Structures are given as C-alpha cells and as structure tokens.
mmCIF file of C-alpha atoms in Angstrom:
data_model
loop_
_atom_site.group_PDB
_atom_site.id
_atom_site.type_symbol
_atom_site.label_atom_id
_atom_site.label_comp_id
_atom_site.label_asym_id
_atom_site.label_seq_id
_atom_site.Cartn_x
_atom_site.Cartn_y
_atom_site.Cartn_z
ATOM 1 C CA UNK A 1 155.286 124.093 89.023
ATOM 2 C CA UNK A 2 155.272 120.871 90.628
ATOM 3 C CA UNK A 3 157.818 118.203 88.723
ATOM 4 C CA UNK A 4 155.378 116.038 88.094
ATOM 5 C CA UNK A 5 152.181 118.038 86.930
ATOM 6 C CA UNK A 6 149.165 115.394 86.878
ATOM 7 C CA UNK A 7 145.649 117.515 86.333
ATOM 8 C CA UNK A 8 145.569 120.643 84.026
ATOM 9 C CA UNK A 9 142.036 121.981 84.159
ATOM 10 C CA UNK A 10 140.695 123.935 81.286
ATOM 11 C CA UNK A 11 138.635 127.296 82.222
ATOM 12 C CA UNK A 12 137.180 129.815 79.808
ATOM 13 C CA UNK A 13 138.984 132.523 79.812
ATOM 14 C CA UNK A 14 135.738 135.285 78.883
ATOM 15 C CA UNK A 15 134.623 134.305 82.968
ATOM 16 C CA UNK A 16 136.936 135.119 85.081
ATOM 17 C CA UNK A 17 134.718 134.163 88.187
ATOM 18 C CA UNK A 18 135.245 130.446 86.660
ATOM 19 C CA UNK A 19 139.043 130.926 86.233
ATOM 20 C CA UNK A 20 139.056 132.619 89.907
ATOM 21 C CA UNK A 21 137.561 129.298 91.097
ATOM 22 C CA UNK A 22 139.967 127.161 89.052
ATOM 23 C CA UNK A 23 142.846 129.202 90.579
ATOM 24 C CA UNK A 24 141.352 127.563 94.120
ATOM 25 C CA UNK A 25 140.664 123.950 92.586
ATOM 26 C CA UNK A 26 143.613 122.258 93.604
ATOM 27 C CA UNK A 27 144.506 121.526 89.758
ATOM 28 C CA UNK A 28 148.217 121.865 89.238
ATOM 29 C CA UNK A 29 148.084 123.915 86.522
ATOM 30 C CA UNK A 30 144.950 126.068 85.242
ATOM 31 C CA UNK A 31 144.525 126.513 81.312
ATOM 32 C CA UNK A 32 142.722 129.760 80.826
ATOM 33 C CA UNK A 33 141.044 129.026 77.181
ATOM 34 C CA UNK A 34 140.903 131.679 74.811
ATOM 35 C CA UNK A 35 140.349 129.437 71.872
ATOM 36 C CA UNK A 36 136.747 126.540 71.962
ATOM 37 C CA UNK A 37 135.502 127.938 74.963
ATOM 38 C CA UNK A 38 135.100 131.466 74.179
ATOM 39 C CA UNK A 39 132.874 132.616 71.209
ATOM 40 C CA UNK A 40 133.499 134.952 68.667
ATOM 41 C CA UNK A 41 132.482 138.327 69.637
ATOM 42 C CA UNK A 42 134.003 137.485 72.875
ATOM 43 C CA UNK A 43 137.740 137.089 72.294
ATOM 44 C CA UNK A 44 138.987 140.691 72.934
ATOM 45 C CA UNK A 45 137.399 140.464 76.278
ATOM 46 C CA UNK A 46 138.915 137.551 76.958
ATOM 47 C CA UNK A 47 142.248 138.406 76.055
ATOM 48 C CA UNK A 48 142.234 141.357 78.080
ATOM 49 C CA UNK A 49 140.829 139.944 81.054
ATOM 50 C CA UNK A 50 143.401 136.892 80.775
ATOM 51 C CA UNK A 51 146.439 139.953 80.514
ATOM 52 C CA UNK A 52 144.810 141.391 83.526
ATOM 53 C CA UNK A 53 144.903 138.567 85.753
ATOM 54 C CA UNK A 54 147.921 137.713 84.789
ATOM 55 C CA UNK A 55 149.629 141.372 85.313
ATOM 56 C CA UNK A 56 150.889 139.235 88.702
ATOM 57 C CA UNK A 57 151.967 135.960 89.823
ATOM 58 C CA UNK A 58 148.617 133.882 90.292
ATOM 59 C CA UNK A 59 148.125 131.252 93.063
ATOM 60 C CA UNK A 60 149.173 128.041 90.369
ATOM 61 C CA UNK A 61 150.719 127.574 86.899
ATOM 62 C CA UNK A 62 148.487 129.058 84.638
ATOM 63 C CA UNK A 63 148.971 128.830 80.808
ATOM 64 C CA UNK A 64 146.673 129.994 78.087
ATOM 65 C CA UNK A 65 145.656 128.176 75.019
ATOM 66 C CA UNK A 66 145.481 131.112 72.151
ATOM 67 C CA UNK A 67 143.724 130.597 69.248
ATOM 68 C CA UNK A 68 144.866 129.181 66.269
ATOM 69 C CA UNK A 69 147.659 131.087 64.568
ATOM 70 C CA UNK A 70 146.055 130.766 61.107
ATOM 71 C CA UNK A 71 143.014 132.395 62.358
ATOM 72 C CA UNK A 72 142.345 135.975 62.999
ATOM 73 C CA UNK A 73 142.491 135.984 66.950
ATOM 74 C CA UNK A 74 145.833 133.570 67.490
ATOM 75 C CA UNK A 75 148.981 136.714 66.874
ATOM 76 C CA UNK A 76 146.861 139.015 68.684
ATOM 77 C CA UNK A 77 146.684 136.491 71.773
ATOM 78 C CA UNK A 78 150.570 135.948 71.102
ATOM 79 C CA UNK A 79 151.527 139.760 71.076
ATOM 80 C CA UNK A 80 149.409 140.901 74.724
ATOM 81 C CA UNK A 81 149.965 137.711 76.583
ATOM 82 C CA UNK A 82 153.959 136.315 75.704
ATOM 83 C CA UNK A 83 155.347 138.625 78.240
ATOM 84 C CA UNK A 84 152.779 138.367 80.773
ATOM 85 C CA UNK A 85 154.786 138.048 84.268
ATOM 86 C CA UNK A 86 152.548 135.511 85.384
ATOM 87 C CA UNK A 87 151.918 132.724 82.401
ATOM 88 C CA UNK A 88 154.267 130.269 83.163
ATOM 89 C CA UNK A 89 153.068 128.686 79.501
ATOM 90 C CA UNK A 90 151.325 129.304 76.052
ATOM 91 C CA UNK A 91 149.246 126.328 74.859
ATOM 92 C CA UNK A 92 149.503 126.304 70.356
ATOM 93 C CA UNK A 93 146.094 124.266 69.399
ATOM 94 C CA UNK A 94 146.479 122.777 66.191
ATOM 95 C CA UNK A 95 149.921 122.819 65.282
ATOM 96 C CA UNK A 96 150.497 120.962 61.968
ATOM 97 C CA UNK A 97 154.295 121.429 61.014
ATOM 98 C CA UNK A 98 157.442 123.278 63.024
ATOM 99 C CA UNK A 99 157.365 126.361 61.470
ATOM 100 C CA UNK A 100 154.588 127.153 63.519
ATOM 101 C CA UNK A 101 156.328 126.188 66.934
ATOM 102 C CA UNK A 102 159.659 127.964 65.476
ATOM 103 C CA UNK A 103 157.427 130.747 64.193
ATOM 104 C CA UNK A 104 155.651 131.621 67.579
ATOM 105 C CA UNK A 105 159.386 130.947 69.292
ATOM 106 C CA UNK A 106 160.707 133.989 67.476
ATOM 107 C CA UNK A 107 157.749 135.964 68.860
ATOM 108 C CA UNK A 108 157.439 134.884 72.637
ATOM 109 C CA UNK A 109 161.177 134.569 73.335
ATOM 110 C CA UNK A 110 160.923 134.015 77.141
ATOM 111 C CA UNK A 111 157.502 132.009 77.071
ATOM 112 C CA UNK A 112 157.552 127.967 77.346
ATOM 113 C CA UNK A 113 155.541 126.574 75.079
ATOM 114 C CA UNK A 114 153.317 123.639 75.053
ATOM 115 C CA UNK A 115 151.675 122.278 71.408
ATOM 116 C CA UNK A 116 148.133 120.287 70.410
ATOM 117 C CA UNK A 117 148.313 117.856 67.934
ATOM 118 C CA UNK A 118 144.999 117.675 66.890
ATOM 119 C CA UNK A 119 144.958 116.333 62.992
ATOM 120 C CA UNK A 120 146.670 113.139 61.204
ATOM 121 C CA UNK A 121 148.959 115.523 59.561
ATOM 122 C CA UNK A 122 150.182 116.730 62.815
ATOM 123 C CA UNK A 123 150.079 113.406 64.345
ATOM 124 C CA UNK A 124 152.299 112.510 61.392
ATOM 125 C CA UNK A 125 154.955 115.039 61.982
ATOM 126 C CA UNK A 126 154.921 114.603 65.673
ATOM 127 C CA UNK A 127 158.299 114.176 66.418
ATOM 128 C CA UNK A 128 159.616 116.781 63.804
ATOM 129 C CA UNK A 129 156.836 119.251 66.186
ATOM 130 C CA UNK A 130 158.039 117.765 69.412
ATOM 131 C CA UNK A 131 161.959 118.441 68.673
ATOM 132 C CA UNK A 132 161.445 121.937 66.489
ATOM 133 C CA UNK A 133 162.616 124.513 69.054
ATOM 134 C CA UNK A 134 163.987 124.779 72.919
ATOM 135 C CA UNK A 135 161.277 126.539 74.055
ATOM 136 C CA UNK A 136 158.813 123.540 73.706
ATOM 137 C CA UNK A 137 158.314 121.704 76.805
ATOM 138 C CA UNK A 138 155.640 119.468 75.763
ATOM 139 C CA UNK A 139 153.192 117.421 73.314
ATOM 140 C CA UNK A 140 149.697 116.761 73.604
ATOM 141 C CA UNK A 141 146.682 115.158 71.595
ATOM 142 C CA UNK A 142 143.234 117.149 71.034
ATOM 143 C CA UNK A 143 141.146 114.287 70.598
ATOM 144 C CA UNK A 144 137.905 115.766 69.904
ATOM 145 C CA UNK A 145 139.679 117.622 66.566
ATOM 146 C CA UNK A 146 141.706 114.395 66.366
ATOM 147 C CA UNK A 147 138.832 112.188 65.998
ATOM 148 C CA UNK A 148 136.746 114.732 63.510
ATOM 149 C CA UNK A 149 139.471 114.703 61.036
ATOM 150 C CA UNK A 150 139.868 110.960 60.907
ATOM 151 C CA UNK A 151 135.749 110.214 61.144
ATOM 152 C CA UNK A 152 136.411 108.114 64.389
ATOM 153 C CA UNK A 153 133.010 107.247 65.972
ATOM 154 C CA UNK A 154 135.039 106.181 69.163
ATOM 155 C CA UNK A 155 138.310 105.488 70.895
ATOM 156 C CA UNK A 156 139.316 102.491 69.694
ATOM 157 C CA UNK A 157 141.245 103.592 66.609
ATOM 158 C CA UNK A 158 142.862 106.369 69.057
ATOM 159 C CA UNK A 159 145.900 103.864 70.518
ATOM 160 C CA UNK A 160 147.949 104.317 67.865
ATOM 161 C CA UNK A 161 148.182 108.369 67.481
ATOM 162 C CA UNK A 162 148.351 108.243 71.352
ATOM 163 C CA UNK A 163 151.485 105.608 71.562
ATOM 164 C CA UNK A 164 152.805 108.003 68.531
ATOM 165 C CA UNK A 165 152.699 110.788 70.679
ATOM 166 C CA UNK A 166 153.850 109.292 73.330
ATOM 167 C CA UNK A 167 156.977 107.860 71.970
ATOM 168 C CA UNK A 168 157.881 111.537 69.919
ATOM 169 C CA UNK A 169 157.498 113.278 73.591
ATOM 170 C CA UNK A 170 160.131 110.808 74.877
ATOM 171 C CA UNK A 171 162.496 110.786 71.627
ATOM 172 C CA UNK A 172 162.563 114.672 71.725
ATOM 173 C CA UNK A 173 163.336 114.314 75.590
ATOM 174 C CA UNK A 174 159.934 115.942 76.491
ATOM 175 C CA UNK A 175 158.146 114.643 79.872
ATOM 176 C CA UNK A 176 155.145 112.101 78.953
ATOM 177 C CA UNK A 177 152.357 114.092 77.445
ATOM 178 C CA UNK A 178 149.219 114.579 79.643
ATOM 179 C CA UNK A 179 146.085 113.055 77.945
ATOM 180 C CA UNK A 180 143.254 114.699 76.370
ATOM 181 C CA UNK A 181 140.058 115.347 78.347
ATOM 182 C CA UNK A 182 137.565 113.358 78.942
ATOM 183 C CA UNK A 183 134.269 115.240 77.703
ATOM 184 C CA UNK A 184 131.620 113.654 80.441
ATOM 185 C CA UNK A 185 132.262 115.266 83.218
ATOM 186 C CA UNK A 186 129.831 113.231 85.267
ATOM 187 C CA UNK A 187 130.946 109.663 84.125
ATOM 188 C CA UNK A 188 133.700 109.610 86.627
ATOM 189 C CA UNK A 189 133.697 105.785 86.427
ATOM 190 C CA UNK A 190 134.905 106.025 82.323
ATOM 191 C CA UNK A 191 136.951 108.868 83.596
ATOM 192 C CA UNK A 192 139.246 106.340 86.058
ATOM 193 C CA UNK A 193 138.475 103.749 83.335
ATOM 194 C CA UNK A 194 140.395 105.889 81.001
ATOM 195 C CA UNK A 195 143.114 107.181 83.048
ATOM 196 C CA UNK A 196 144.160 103.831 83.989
ATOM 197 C CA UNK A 197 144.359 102.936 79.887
ATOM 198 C CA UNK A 198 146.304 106.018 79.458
ATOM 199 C CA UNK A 199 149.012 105.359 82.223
ATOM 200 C CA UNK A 200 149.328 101.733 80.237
ATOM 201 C CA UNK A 201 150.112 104.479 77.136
ATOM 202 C CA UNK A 202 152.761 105.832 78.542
ATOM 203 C CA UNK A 203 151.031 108.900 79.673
ATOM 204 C CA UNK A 204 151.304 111.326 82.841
ATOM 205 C CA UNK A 205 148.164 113.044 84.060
ATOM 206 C CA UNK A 206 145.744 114.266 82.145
ATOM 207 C CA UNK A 207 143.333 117.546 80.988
ATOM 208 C CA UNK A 208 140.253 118.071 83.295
ATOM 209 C CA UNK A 209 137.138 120.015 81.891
ATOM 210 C CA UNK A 210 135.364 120.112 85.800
ATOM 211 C CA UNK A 211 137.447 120.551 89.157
ATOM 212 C CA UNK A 212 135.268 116.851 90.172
ATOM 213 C CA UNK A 213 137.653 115.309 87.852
ATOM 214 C CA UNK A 214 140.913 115.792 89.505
ATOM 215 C CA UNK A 215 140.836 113.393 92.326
ATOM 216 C CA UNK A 216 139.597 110.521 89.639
ATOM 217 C CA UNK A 217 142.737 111.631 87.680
ATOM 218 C CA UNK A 218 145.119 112.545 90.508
ATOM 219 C CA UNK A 219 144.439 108.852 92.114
ATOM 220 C CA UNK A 220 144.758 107.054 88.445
ATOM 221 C CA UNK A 221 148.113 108.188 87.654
ATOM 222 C CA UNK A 222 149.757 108.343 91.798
ATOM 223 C CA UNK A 223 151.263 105.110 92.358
ATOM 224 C CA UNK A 224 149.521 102.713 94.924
ATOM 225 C CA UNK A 225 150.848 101.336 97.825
ATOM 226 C CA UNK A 226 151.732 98.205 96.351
ATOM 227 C CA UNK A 227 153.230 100.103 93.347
ATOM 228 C CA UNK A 228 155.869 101.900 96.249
ATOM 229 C CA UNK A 229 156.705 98.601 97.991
ATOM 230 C CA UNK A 230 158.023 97.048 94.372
ATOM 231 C CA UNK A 231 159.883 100.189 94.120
ATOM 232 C CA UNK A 232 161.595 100.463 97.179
ATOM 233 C CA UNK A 233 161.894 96.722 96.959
ATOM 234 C CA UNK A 234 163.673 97.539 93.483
ATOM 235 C CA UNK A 235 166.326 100.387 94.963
ATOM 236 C CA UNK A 236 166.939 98.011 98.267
ATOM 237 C CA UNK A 237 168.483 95.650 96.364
ATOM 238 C CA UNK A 238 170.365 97.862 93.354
ATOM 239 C CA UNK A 239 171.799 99.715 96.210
ATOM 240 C CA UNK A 240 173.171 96.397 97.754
ATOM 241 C CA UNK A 241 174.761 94.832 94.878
ATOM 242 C CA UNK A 242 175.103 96.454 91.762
ATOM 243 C CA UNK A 243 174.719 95.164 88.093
ATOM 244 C CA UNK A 244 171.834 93.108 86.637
ATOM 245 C CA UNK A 245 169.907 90.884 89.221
ATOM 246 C CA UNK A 246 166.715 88.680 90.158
ATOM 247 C CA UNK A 247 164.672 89.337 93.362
ATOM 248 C CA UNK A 248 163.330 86.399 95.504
ATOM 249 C CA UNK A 249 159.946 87.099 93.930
ATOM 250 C CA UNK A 250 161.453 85.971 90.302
ATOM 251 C CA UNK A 251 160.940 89.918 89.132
ATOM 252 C CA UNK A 252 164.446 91.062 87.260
ATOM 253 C CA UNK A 253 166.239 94.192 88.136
ATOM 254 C CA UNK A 254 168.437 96.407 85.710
ATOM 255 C CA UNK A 255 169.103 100.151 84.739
ATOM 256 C CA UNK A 256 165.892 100.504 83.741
ATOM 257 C CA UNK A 257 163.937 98.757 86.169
ATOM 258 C CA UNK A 258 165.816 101.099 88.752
ATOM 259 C CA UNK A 259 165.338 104.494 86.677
ATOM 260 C CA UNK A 260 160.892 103.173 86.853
ATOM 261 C CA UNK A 261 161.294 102.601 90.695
ATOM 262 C CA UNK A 262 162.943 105.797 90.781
ATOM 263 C CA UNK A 263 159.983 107.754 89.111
ATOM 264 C CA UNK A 264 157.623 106.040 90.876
ATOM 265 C CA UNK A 265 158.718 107.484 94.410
ATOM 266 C CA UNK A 266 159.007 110.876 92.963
ATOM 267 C CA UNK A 267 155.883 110.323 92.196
ATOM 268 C CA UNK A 268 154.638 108.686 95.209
ATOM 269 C CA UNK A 269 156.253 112.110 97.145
ATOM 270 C CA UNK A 270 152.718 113.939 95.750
ATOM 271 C CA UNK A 271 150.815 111.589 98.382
#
C-alpha cells in the first residue's frame, strides 16, 4: 500500500462484478462491504464470495468492513476472512469501547485492523479505541451513524467529533484518519468543497462511494504547486543554516515547519 493512501472506495461485497471494477478504479485501497451495503439474506454470499476473491493477492489493498460484532453476521465474517492471504485490512464498524478492538485482536492475530467510530460514546472513548491494541492502524468517523445518534440535521455540529478524532489518531501515533464519505455522488462541487474543509481538520484522504469521486478527492488533499515551492523553499533554507529562522517572505521556520514541508513532498511524490 502506498504511504500515503488518499481514496478508499467502498464496494458491496454481494457483486463482485462491482468489486472487479473497483479493483480497476484507480482507488488506493478498495473496501469490499459486507456490512450497509449488503442485505440480510445476502451476507453468506457475500462472505464467501469476498474469501474467494481474496484466496490471492488482488490488484490493490483491499480490506473488508464485517459486520458489527454484536450482531449475528460480524464473528462469522471475522473467522473466514482474518487469514485471507490477500486482505491487507479488516474494517470494525461501530466500535464503542477497546474490548472490542482487543477482542477481535485475539481472533485475527496477523490482520491490521482499522475501526469506525460511529456513536458519541465511541467518539468519547476515541483515544482509549485508537491506542487499545498494536494491531490497529487507524481511526475513522461513520458520519451517517454519527449524525443519527446525535439528531444532527447537518454538518455543522460535526467539527468537533472530527477534530476529536483527529487529534486521538495523532496522540495514539496513528496516520490522520481518512474522512467519511460524502453520500452525493454527483455533487462533485460539495465533494471538493468538503475535502478542502477536511484537510483544514487535519485529515488525509477520504472514503469514496463512486470511482467519479477519486480525482475530486485525490486533487483536494495532493499539495499544489504553490504548496511544493513553500516546501522546498522551507528545506532550502533548514538545510543551510540550522536552528529556528525567518525567510525573506516574513514566514518562520522551525522543527515543525520542516517536519510539514517534509510531508508535503512525500506527498507531492503521488503527482
């Protein structure tokens, strides 16, 4: 997997023709959904399709969201997918408390794993969830579940749950969390919109529900031009004199500054 994943793109996993065409999207890393996509009487079949494509190494990262592990479909998914020599990660939806991360740990010893927040409780513990076991390699919001459970009619009370998330990924040394999708999949406009309010947030790519949205992502979150030349501009002059020091342009430069600049051309290397 690329260092710097930026578009994860959701596909059912009970149509495998639409997770075939994922595989070909360009995404960085395809989530094969066994959980809100797929309906009811349609779960074994998409378990057993998901353990079937992934009896190999597929084209991209693909990880699987199971199903909820207090439901009756979430251990099953756990037990015929864990080993699975071609997941590179299992997605936990609606994680509330560590146990759960710990729990499903124990049970998919080699498998990273990658949690939903999706409720104010969770949102609550979300650094005790983000620091709870090794295996986890990273935090993420479900909005839609999010904003259900707190009767939000729209975004604007979201900032806060997203900056906590944010700062519990980075406190438990997790990369930035990816955002949650955006459900329109024709309003690319909101879309960039979005992105560009999420990357303020602190956050690093984002969840696509249509292979149109990853270019609107992938462009929000790649620095621009102007965005390398302050960088390089940045590492010129650390590398020239060291210790704390102001450019010609009035901007100051310091560890931290540098350590930005420095992410910024990694990811300005996805160009």
């Amino acid at each position: 997997m690329t260092a710097f994943p930026l578009t994860w793109l959701y596909a059912p996993g009970d149509r495998p023709h639409v997770v075939a065409k994922a595989l070909t999207s360009g995404a960085d890393v395809v989530v094969i959904d066994l959980e809100d996509a797929v309906a009811p009487d349609r779960k074994a079949y998409a378990r057993a399709a998901t353990a079937e494509l992934l009896a190999g190494p597929p084209a991209v990262p693909v990880h699987v969201r199971v199903n909820a592990l207090d439901g009756p479909w979430g251990e099953q998914d756990i037990a015929a997918l864990a080993s699975a020599p071609g997941l590179c990660g299992l997605r936990l939806p609606k994680i509330t408390a560590p146990s759960e991360v710990t729990h499903v740990a124990r049970r998919a010893a080699s498998a990273d794993l990658y949690v939903l927040l999706e409720t104010a409780l969770a949102v609550e513990r979300a650094y005790a969830i983000a620091s709870a076991h090794p295996n986890l390699r990273g935090v993420a919001l479900g909005e839609a579940d999010l904003r259900a459970d707190l009767g939000m009619r729209d975004d604007t009370g979201l900032d806060w749950p997203r900056s906590r998330v944010v700062v519990a990924a980075r406190a438990a040394g997790l990369p930035p969390p990816p955002q949650s999708v955006h459900p329109d999949t024709r309003d690319l406009d909101g879309l960039a919109a979005s992105c560009a309010h999420g990357r303020a947030l602190g956050f690093l790519g984002r969840a696509a529900i249509h292979p149109r949205q990853l270019p609107v992502i992938e462009r929000a979150f790649l620095p621009t031009e102007a965005d390398i030349e302050r960088a390089e501009t940045v590492l010129k002059a650390a590398a020239a004199e060291q210790g704390a020091q102001a450019l010609p342009d009035g901007r100051f430069v310091d560890a931290a500054v540098v350590t930005a600049a420095r992410r910024t051309l990694s990811l300005a290397r996805r160009r």
